[in-house]
mmCIF file of C-alpha atoms (C1' of nucleotides) in Angstrom:
data_model
loop_
_atom_site.group_PDB
_atom_site.id
_atom_site.type_symbol
_atom_site.label_atom_id
_atom_site.label_comp_id
_atom_site.label_asym_id
_atom_site.label_seq_id
_atom_site.Cartn_x
_atom_site.Cartn_y
_atom_site.Cartn_z
ATOM 1 C CA UNK A 1 51.384 128.695 79.130
ATOM 2 C CA UNK A 2 49.305 128.652 75.940
ATOM 3 C CA UNK A 3 50.033 130.976 73.049
ATOM 4 C CA UNK A 4 46.723 132.689 73.753
ATOM 5 C CA UNK A 5 47.886 133.501 77.269
ATOM 6 C CA UNK A 6 51.216 134.708 75.938
ATOM 7 C CA UNK A 7 49.392 137.267 73.837
ATOM 8 C CA UNK A 8 47.122 138.192 76.732
ATOM 9 C CA UNK A 9 49.894 138.959 79.158
ATOM 10 C CA UNK A 10 51.536 141.098 76.502
ATOM 11 C CA UNK A 11 48.405 143.155 76.100
ATOM 12 C CA UNK A 12 47.404 145.049 79.200
ATOM 13 C CA UNK A 13 44.484 146.483 77.295
ATOM 14 C CA UNK A 14 42.902 143.044 76.983
ATOM 15 C CA UNK A 15 43.445 141.935 80.550
ATOM 16 C CA UNK A 16 42.557 145.292 82.072
ATOM 17 C CA UNK A 17 39.377 145.887 80.126
ATOM 18 C CA UNK A 18 38.059 142.417 80.861
ATOM 19 C CA UNK A 19 38.888 142.757 84.518
ATOM 20 C CA UNK A 20 37.209 146.154 84.637
ATOM 21 C CA UNK A 21 34.000 144.624 83.293
ATOM 22 C CA UNK A 22 34.078 141.893 85.931
ATOM 23 C CA UNK A 23 34.719 144.193 88.836
ATOM 24 C CA UNK A 24 32.173 146.719 87.556
ATOM 25 C CA UNK A 25 29.511 144.074 87.650
ATOM 26 C CA UNK A 26 30.409 143.270 91.227
ATOM 27 C CA UNK A 27 30.400 146.958 92.130
ATOM 28 C CA UNK A 28 26.963 147.457 90.604
ATOM 29 C CA UNK A 29 25.657 144.590 92.686
ATOM 30 C CA UNK A 30 27.242 145.432 96.012
ATOM 31 C CA UNK A 31 27.986 149.152 96.290
ATOM 32 C CA UNK A 32 25.180 151.221 97.761
ATOM 33 C CA UNK A 33 24.793 154.360 95.700
ATOM 34 C CA UNK A 34 21.029 154.660 95.807
ATOM 35 C CA UNK A 35 20.233 154.993 92.123
ATOM 36 C CA UNK A 36 23.760 156.086 91.229
ATOM 37 C CA UNK A 37 26.082 153.894 89.180
ATOM 38 C CA UNK A 38 29.513 153.166 90.718
ATOM 39 C CA UNK A 39 31.325 155.699 88.545
ATOM 40 C CA UNK A 40 29.359 158.507 90.191
ATOM 41 C CA UNK A 41 30.471 157.213 93.569
ATOM 42 C CA UNK A 42 34.029 157.435 92.379
ATOM 43 C CA UNK A 43 33.518 161.106 91.576
ATOM 44 C CA UNK A 44 31.812 161.728 94.909
ATOM 45 C CA UNK A 45 34.687 160.058 96.721
ATOM 46 C CA UNK A 46 37.248 162.260 95.007
ATOM 47 C CA UNK A 47 35.268 165.405 95.753
ATOM 48 C CA UNK A 48 34.894 164.289 99.362
ATOM 49 C CA UNK A 49 38.675 164.301 99.814
ATOM 50 C CA UNK A 50 39.268 167.355 97.635
ATOM 51 C CA UNK A 51 36.685 169.991 98.473
ATOM 52 C CA UNK A 52 36.419 172.775 95.884
ATOM 53 C CA UNK A 53 38.319 170.739 93.339
ATOM 54 C CA UNK A 54 38.265 172.073 89.789
ATOM 55 C CA UNK A 55 36.604 170.139 87.047
ATOM 56 C CA UNK A 56 39.882 169.752 85.219
ATOM 57 C CA UNK A 57 41.535 168.234 88.263
ATOM 58 C CA UNK A 58 38.596 165.853 88.612
ATOM 59 C CA UNK A 59 39.155 164.755 85.037
ATOM 60 C CA UNK A 60 42.772 163.973 85.808
ATOM 61 C CA UNK A 61 42.045 162.087 89.011
ATOM 62 C CA UNK A 62 39.312 160.023 87.368
ATOM 63 C CA UNK A 63 40.912 159.820 83.932
ATOM 64 C CA UNK A 64 37.707 160.878 82.248
ATOM 65 C CA UNK A 65 37.140 163.318 79.393
ATOM 66 C CA UNK A 66 36.012 166.869 80.197
ATOM 67 C CA UNK A 67 32.688 166.293 78.495
ATOM 68 C CA UNK A 68 32.069 163.298 80.704
ATOM 69 C CA UNK A 69 32.782 165.345 83.809
ATOM 70 C CA UNK A 70 30.240 167.943 82.712
ATOM 71 C CA UNK A 71 27.584 165.289 82.355
ATOM 72 C CA UNK A 72 28.379 163.602 85.628
ATOM 73 C CA UNK A 73 28.305 166.874 87.521
ATOM 74 C CA UNK A 74 25.048 167.855 85.809
ATOM 75 C CA UNK A 75 23.452 164.728 87.174
ATOM 76 C CA UNK A 76 24.927 165.013 90.654
ATOM 77 C CA UNK A 77 23.964 168.672 90.849
ATOM 78 C CA UNK A 78 20.420 167.908 89.770
ATOM 79 C CA UNK A 79 20.244 165.406 92.626
ATOM 80 C CA UNK A 80 21.672 168.065 94.969
ATOM 81 C CA UNK A 81 24.703 165.967 95.858
ATOM 82 C CA UNK A 82 27.327 168.492 94.710
ATOM 83 C CA UNK A 83 27.613 172.258 94.263
ATOM 84 C CA UNK A 84 29.122 174.030 91.295
ATOM 85 C CA UNK A 85 30.893 177.317 91.954
ATOM 86 C CA UNK A 86 31.829 178.983 88.664
ATOM 87 C CA UNK A 87 34.708 181.456 88.759
ATOM 88 C CA UNK A 88 36.060 182.685 85.480
ATOM 89 C CA UNK A 89 37.277 179.851 83.336
ATOM 90 C CA UNK A 90 37.104 177.344 86.125
ATOM 91 C CA UNK A 91 34.382 175.565 88.039
ATOM 92 C CA UNK A 92 34.853 174.373 91.597
ATOM 93 C CA UNK A 93 32.984 171.378 92.911
ATOM 94 C CA UNK A 94 32.129 170.393 96.448
ATOM 95 C CA UNK A 95 29.760 168.042 98.248
ATOM 96 C CA UNK A 96 26.446 169.076 99.742
ATOM 97 C CA UNK A 97 25.219 167.681 103.050
ATOM 98 C CA UNK A 98 23.229 165.165 101.085
ATOM 99 C CA UNK A 99 26.365 164.265 99.106
ATOM 100 C CA UNK A 100 28.235 163.573 102.339
ATOM 101 C CA UNK A 101 25.486 161.173 103.353
ATOM 102 C CA UNK A 102 25.722 159.323 100.065
ATOM 103 C CA UNK A 103 29.449 159.057 100.604
ATOM 104 C CA UNK A 104 28.976 157.595 104.070
ATOM 105 C CA UNK A 105 26.562 154.986 102.779
ATOM 106 C CA UNK A 106 28.937 154.088 99.990
ATOM 107 C CA UNK A 107 31.804 153.834 102.475
ATOM 108 C CA UNK A 108 29.914 151.328 104.560
ATOM 109 C CA UNK A 109 28.959 149.187 101.577
ATOM 110 C CA UNK A 110 32.546 149.224 100.341
ATOM 111 C CA UNK A 111 33.501 146.893 103.178
ATOM 112 C CA UNK A 112 31.064 144.373 101.832
ATOM 113 C CA UNK A 113 32.418 144.605 98.319
ATOM 114 C CA UNK A 114 35.982 144.274 99.508
ATOM 115 C CA UNK A 115 35.030 141.184 101.473
ATOM 116 C CA UNK A 116 33.366 139.669 98.423
ATOM 117 C CA UNK A 117 36.287 139.962 96.084
ATOM 118 C CA UNK A 118 39.106 139.460 98.556
ATOM 119 C CA UNK A 119 37.410 136.241 99.519
ATOM 120 C CA UNK A 120 37.998 135.030 95.979
ATOM 121 C CA UNK A 121 41.283 136.774 95.221
ATOM 122 C CA UNK A 122 42.889 136.949 98.637
ATOM 123 C CA UNK A 123 43.300 140.072 100.769
ATOM 124 C CA UNK A 124 46.978 140.688 100.027
ATOM 125 C CA UNK A 125 46.572 139.998 96.340
ATOM 126 C CA UNK A 126 43.641 142.421 96.163
ATOM 127 C CA UNK A 127 45.380 145.254 97.968
ATOM 128 C CA UNK A 128 48.529 144.756 95.941
ATOM 129 C CA UNK A 129 46.650 144.699 92.649
ATOM 130 C CA UNK A 130 44.735 147.837 93.492
ATOM 131 C CA UNK A 131 47.884 149.662 94.519
ATOM 132 C CA UNK A 132 49.626 148.689 91.307
ATOM 133 C CA UNK A 133 46.706 149.826 89.186
ATOM 134 C CA UNK A 134 46.663 153.138 91.015
ATOM 135 C CA UNK A 135 50.381 153.709 90.501
ATOM 136 C CA UNK A 136 50.187 152.659 86.893
ATOM 137 C CA UNK A 137 47.324 155.042 86.151
ATOM 138 C CA UNK A 138 49.205 157.935 87.678
ATOM 139 C CA UNK A 139 52.234 157.171 85.557
ATOM 140 C CA UNK A 140 50.289 156.749 82.335
ATOM 141 C CA UNK A 141 48.269 159.874 83.029
ATOM 142 C CA UNK A 142 51.456 161.852 83.537
ATOM 143 C CA UNK A 143 53.755 160.419 80.897
ATOM 144 C CA UNK A 144 51.621 159.621 77.894
ATOM 145 C CA UNK B 1 49.513 157.305 102.386
ATOM 146 C CA UNK B 2 46.590 159.727 102.277
ATOM 147 C CA UNK B 3 43.109 158.702 103.352
ATOM 148 C CA UNK B 4 42.022 159.094 99.733
ATOM 149 C CA UNK B 5 44.592 156.499 98.699
ATOM 150 C CA UNK B 6 43.508 154.224 101.526
ATOM 151 C CA UNK B 7 40.014 154.204 100.089
ATOM 152 C CA UNK B 8 41.330 153.742 96.567
ATOM 153 C CA UNK B 9 43.370 150.663 97.351
ATOM 154 C CA UNK B 10 40.372 149.168 99.081
ATOM 155 C CA UNK B 11 38.253 149.635 96.001
ATOM 156 C CA UNK B 12 39.448 147.645 93.031
ATOM 157 C CA UNK B 13 36.521 148.987 91.058
ATOM 158 C CA UNK B 14 37.936 152.509 91.243
ATOM 159 C CA UNK B 15 41.511 151.652 90.434
ATOM 160 C CA UNK B 16 40.629 149.136 87.720
ATOM 161 C CA UNK B 17 38.109 151.269 85.875
ATOM 162 C CA UNK B 18 40.413 154.263 85.808
ATOM 163 C CA UNK B 19 43.302 152.152 84.605
ATOM 164 C CA UNK B 20 41.122 150.594 81.932
ATOM 165 C CA UNK B 21 40.288 154.058 80.590
ATOM 166 C CA UNK B 22 43.955 154.993 80.438
ATOM 167 C CA UNK B 23 45.082 151.848 78.718
ATOM 168 C CA UNK B 24 42.121 151.947 76.340
ATOM 169 C CA UNK B 25 43.172 155.369 75.168
ATOM 170 C CA UNK B 26 46.662 154.079 74.517
ATOM 171 C CA UNK B 27 45.277 151.057 72.684
ATOM 172 C CA UNK B 28 43.091 153.235 70.472
ATOM 173 C CA UNK B 29 46.122 155.273 69.536
ATOM 174 C CA UNK B 30 48.613 152.498 68.920
ATOM 175 C CA UNK B 31 46.857 149.270 67.973
ATOM 176 C CA UNK B 32 46.306 148.810 64.275
ATOM 177 C CA UNK B 33 42.799 147.511 63.732
ATOM 178 C CA UNK B 34 41.948 149.415 60.566
ATOM 179 C CA UNK B 35 38.675 151.035 61.551
ATOM 180 C CA UNK B 36 38.037 148.562 64.367
ATOM 181 C CA UNK B 37 38.111 149.596 68.010
ATOM 182 C CA UNK B 38 40.429 147.581 70.287
ATOM 183 C CA UNK B 39 37.620 145.531 71.805
ATOM 184 C CA UNK B 40 36.944 143.987 68.394
ATOM 185 C CA UNK B 41 40.580 143.012 68.174
ATOM 186 C CA UNK B 42 40.224 141.270 71.499
ATOM 187 C CA UNK B 43 37.390 139.208 70.067
ATOM 188 C CA UNK B 44 39.334 138.458 66.906
ATOM 189 C CA UNK B 45 42.313 137.342 68.981
ATOM 190 C CA UNK B 46 40.196 134.926 70.992
ATOM 191 C CA UNK B 47 38.610 133.486 67.854
ATOM 192 C CA UNK B 48 42.057 133.150 66.291
ATOM 193 C CA UNK B 49 43.155 130.807 69.076
ATOM 194 C CA UNK B 50 39.791 129.055 69.431
ATOM 195 C CA UNK B 51 38.434 128.312 65.964
ATOM 196 C CA UNK B 52 34.736 127.409 65.932
ATOM 197 C CA UNK B 53 34.249 128.766 69.407
ATOM 198 C CA UNK B 54 30.643 129.170 70.534
ATOM 199 C CA UNK B 55 29.248 132.576 71.241
ATOM 200 C CA UNK B 56 28.667 131.677 74.873
ATOM 201 C CA UNK B 57 32.277 130.671 75.304
ATOM 202 C CA UNK B 58 33.335 133.945 73.700
ATOM 203 C CA UNK B 59 31.224 135.795 76.258
ATOM 204 C CA UNK B 60 33.013 133.994 79.061
ATOM 205 C CA UNK B 61 36.477 134.576 77.682
ATOM 206 C CA UNK B 62 35.811 138.251 77.067
ATOM 207 C CA UNK B 63 33.506 138.795 80.032
ATOM 208 C CA UNK B 64 30.924 140.487 77.880
ATOM 209 C CA UNK B 65 27.137 140.110 77.860
ATOM 210 C CA UNK B 66 25.534 137.860 75.232
ATOM 211 C CA UNK B 67 23.835 140.839 73.601
ATOM 212 C CA UNK B 68 27.183 142.541 73.208
ATOM 213 C CA UNK B 69 28.631 139.468 71.532
ATOM 214 C CA UNK B 70 25.761 139.450 69.047
ATOM 215 C CA UNK B 71 26.460 143.039 68.103
ATOM 216 C CA UNK B 72 30.197 142.569 67.842
ATOM 217 C CA UNK B 73 29.812 139.512 65.655
ATOM 218 C CA UNK B 74 27.242 141.314 63.492
ATOM 219 C CA UNK B 75 29.793 143.976 62.765
ATOM 220 C CA UNK B 76 32.707 141.612 62.193
ATOM 221 C CA UNK B 77 30.573 139.432 59.955
ATOM 222 C CA UNK B 78 29.453 142.423 57.907
ATOM 223 C CA UNK B 79 33.122 143.260 57.365
ATOM 224 C CA UNK B 80 33.752 139.616 56.404
ATOM 225 C CA UNK B 81 36.262 139.077 59.190
ATOM 226 C CA UNK B 82 34.427 136.188 60.867
ATOM 227 C CA UNK B 83 31.987 133.439 59.880
ATOM 228 C CA UNK B 84 28.905 132.413 61.816
ATOM 229 C CA UNK B 85 27.915 128.773 61.674
ATOM 230 C CA UNK B 86 24.525 128.268 63.331
ATOM 231 C CA UNK B 87 23.755 124.800 64.660
ATOM 232 C CA UNK B 88 20.676 124.418 66.805
ATOM 233 C CA UNK B 89 20.884 126.590 69.878
ATOM 234 C CA UNK B 90 24.495 127.396 69.340
ATOM 235 C CA UNK B 91 26.494 129.527 66.966
ATOM 236 C CA UNK B 92 30.088 128.772 66.098
ATOM 237 C CA UNK B 93 32.484 131.526 65.124
ATOM 238 C CA UNK B 94 35.684 131.389 63.150
ATOM 239 C CA UNK B 95 37.992 133.765 61.301
ATOM 240 C CA UNK B 96 37.921 134.346 57.576
ATOM 241 C CA UNK B 97 41.102 134.795 55.555
ATOM 242 C CA UNK B 98 40.592 138.517 55.865
ATOM 243 C CA UNK B 99 40.158 138.126 59.631
ATOM 244 C CA UNK B 100 43.497 136.350 59.854
ATOM 245 C CA UNK B 101 45.131 139.264 58.097
ATOM 246 C CA UNK B 102 43.616 141.728 60.534
ATOM 247 C CA UNK B 103 44.937 139.586 63.357
ATOM 248 C CA UNK B 104 48.433 139.607 61.890
ATOM 249 C CA UNK B 105 48.420 143.375 61.558
ATOM 250 C CA UNK B 106 47.185 143.738 65.123
ATOM 251 C CA UNK B 107 49.866 141.334 66.313
ATOM 252 C CA UNK B 108 52.597 143.453 64.781
ATOM 253 C CA UNK B 109 51.259 146.681 66.239
ATOM 254 C CA UNK B 110 50.957 145.069 69.672
ATOM 255 C CA UNK B 111 54.741 145.133 69.972
ATOM 256 C CA UNK B 112 54.633 148.881 69.636
ATOM 257 C CA UNK B 113 51.956 149.272 72.272
ATOM 258 C CA UNK B 114 53.798 147.020 74.671
ATOM 259 C CA UNK B 115 56.937 149.067 74.160
ATOM 260 C CA UNK B 116 55.051 152.297 74.850
ATOM 261 C CA UNK B 117 53.606 151.293 78.170
ATOM 262 C CA UNK B 118 56.412 149.104 79.432
ATOM 263 C CA UNK B 119 58.684 152.051 78.850
ATOM 264 C CA UNK B 120 56.675 153.935 81.451
ATOM 265 C CA UNK B 121 55.720 151.075 83.762
ATOM 266 C CA UNK B 122 58.664 148.723 83.352
ATOM 267 C CA UNK B 123 58.662 145.419 81.495
ATOM 268 C CA UNK B 124 58.443 143.145 84.542
ATOM 269 C CA UNK B 125 55.810 145.276 86.214
ATOM 270 C CA UNK B 126 53.720 145.261 83.044
ATOM 271 C CA UNK B 127 53.884 141.523 82.508
ATOM 272 C CA UNK B 128 53.173 140.837 86.152
ATOM 273 C CA UNK B 129 50.212 143.209 86.232
ATOM 274 C CA UNK B 130 48.718 141.714 83.111
ATOM 275 C CA UNK B 131 49.120 138.183 84.452
ATOM 276 C CA UNK B 132 47.460 139.106 87.718
ATOM 277 C CA UNK B 133 44.544 140.768 85.960
ATOM 278 C CA UNK B 134 44.103 137.692 83.803
ATOM 279 C CA UNK B 135 44.094 135.339 86.783
ATOM 280 C CA UNK B 136 41.786 137.587 88.739
ATOM 281 C CA UNK B 137 39.281 137.765 85.895
ATOM 282 C CA UNK B 138 39.218 134.009 85.580
ATOM 283 C CA UNK B 139 38.558 133.635 89.282
ATOM 284 C CA UNK B 140 35.851 136.280 89.416
ATOM 285 C CA UNK B 141 34.210 134.900 86.298
ATOM 286 C CA UNK B 142 34.126 131.441 87.858
ATOM 287 C CA UNK B 143 33.296 132.183 91.457
ATOM 288 C CA UNK B 144 30.926 135.126 91.476
ATOM 289 C "C1'" DT C 1 4.695 111.799 71.537
ATOM 290 C "C1'" DC C 2 3.821 116.055 73.458
ATOM 291 C "C1'" DC C 3 4.739 119.651 76.730
ATOM 292 C "C1'" DA C 4 7.445 122.106 79.993
ATOM 293 C "C1'" DA C 5 11.670 123.616 81.487
ATOM 294 C "C1'" DA C 6 16.210 124.939 80.209
ATOM 295 C "C1'" DC C 7 19.209 127.192 77.308
ATOM 296 C "C1'" DA C 8 21.547 130.278 73.467
ATOM 297 C "C1'" DT C 9 20.908 134.028 70.793
ATOM 298 C "C1'" DT C 10 18.706 138.291 69.310
ATOM 299 C "C1'" DT C 11 16.165 142.686 69.735
ATOM 300 C "C1'" DG C 12 14.610 146.859 72.170
ATOM 301 C "C1'" DT C 13 16.245 150.285 74.816
ATOM 302 C "C1'" DA C 14 19.139 152.844 78.130
ATOM 303 C "C1'" DT C 15 23.652 154.701 79.811
ATOM 304 C "C1'" DA C 16 28.639 155.715 80.416
ATOM 305 C "C1'" DT C 17 31.854 157.501 77.883
ATOM 306 C "C1'" DA C 18 34.504 159.639 74.020
ATOM 307 C "C1'" DC C 19 35.840 163.084 70.372
ATOM 308 C "C1'" DA C 20 35.209 167.276 67.875
ATOM 309 C "C1'" DA C 21 33.306 171.642 67.529
ATOM 310 C "C1'" DA C 22 31.354 175.579 69.961
ATOM 311 C "C1'" DT C 23 31.342 178.781 73.651
ATOM 312 C "C1'" DG C 24 33.014 181.675 77.135
ATOM 313 C "C1'" DA C 25 36.640 183.662 79.967
ATOM 314 C "C1'" DA C 26 41.504 185.087 81.010
ATOM 315 C "C1'" DA C 27 46.053 186.254 79.698
ATOM 316 C "C1'" DA C 28 49.586 187.839 76.654
ATOM 317 C "C1'" DT C 29 51.335 190.771 73.321
ATOM 318 C "C1'" DG C 30 51.681 194.411 70.262
ATOM 319 C "C1'" DC D 1 43.784 198.838 75.606
ATOM 320 C "C1'" DA D 2 42.385 195.956 71.590
ATOM 321 C "C1'" DT D 3 43.055 191.717 69.611
ATOM 322 C "C1'" DT D 4 44.850 187.288 69.296
ATOM 323 C "C1'" DT D 5 45.940 183.164 71.743
ATOM 324 C "C1'" DT D 6 45.153 179.983 75.258
ATOM 325 C "C1'" DC D 7 42.510 177.477 78.258
ATOM 326 C "C1'" DA D 8 38.165 175.323 80.754
ATOM 327 C "C1'" DT D 9 33.744 174.005 80.065
ATOM 328 C "C1'" DT D 10 29.705 172.709 77.402
ATOM 329 C "C1'" DT D 11 27.020 170.796 73.523
ATOM 330 C "C1'" DG D 12 26.268 167.709 69.542
ATOM 331 C "C1'" DT D 13 26.763 163.269 68.302
ATOM 332 C "C1'" DA D 14 28.502 158.487 68.083
ATOM 333 C "C1'" DT D 15 29.687 153.930 70.181
ATOM 334 C "C1'" DA D 16 30.570 150.126 73.482
ATOM 335 C "C1'" DT D 17 28.175 147.919 76.554
ATOM 336 C "C1'" DA D 18 24.417 146.335 79.700
ATOM 337 C "C1'" DC D 19 19.816 144.432 81.168
ATOM 338 C "C1'" DA D 20 15.298 142.708 80.240
ATOM 339 C "C1'" DA D 21 12.174 140.756 77.226
ATOM 340 C "C1'" DA D 22 11.485 138.124 73.038
ATOM 341 C "C1'" DT D 23 12.619 134.381 70.054
ATOM 342 C "C1'" DG D 24 14.086 130.061 68.666
ATOM 343 C "C1'" DT D 25 15.982 125.367 69.891
ATOM 344 C "C1'" DT D 26 16.785 121.269 72.612
ATOM 345 C "C1'" DT D 27 15.901 118.007 76.081
ATOM 346 C "C1'" DG D 28 13.707 115.491 79.753
ATOM 347 C "C1'" DG D 29 9.727 114.056 81.838
ATOM 348 C "C1'" DA D 30 4.588 112.620 81.932
#
DNA sequence: TCCAAACATTTGTATATACAAATGAAAATG
DNA sequence: CATTTTCATTTGTATATACAAATGTTTGGA
């Protein structure tokens, strides 16, 4: 292993941010979100499985800043894909009918994306990597 | 496993982009790059181990767009951390003395960052994850 | 030898995302 | 109950990053 690679495997920031750029490009090319970028689909997916989720909880599950969540929801609301229900300090988010349809389209196109990358990386490798990233995010989110 | 998690582990885009945000935040807080964001340190690291690298090669190794590389190098050159050597179509990049110093400072602070996250994730898990992300990026970069 | 095609870099512009400060609402405490 | 504290969201602003078009350079035919 070269010294360069030694440094790389000791810096998860380097390897993770590069990988994120690669997989984002693939997602932009293969996920069907109409005119929505993949990150909006991520939010829609989370809302789908957590109806009436608060904005704060969304921030945690997506690891985004509160200000980012405001802007994302603004856009999704304008497109009538989600509803905001303000109650005191909190805001609750849920999908509209139209939002459910976008989710279903995304869900179908996800198969295609999975096929594309697991063809290159291997199915087991891909599932394992994704699971590890998920676990790791939860731990970092909680303990840092 | 919940249905939400089933979707997550089938979508590397979701898990990788969230993880990248988490680890980026940690990197911003712990890596010592003076006033440079972590992504600039990544570029400096690659140049350190590949003196006189072309811009195109940098783009491949970092998985960034050519326009992004131009802007990064503009900034690093303005701070006298790298040199541009134009030759025909290509541009060759190398570190200045000052750039080497920035690398050395980064290198020292990397130990701290590694300690922070491997404390939460485990040393073996962290090294393994980083290695897998590195391999996966190389494959996606080559075959997609 | 000249032109067309290929290629690397740069510039114009748009967007996802962040942080810090501002706002608005609830809860706690005297 | 009145006021301070705490908390969730929003707004102002900055930056990393991308794509598409423009520019500049080389190379391979005709």
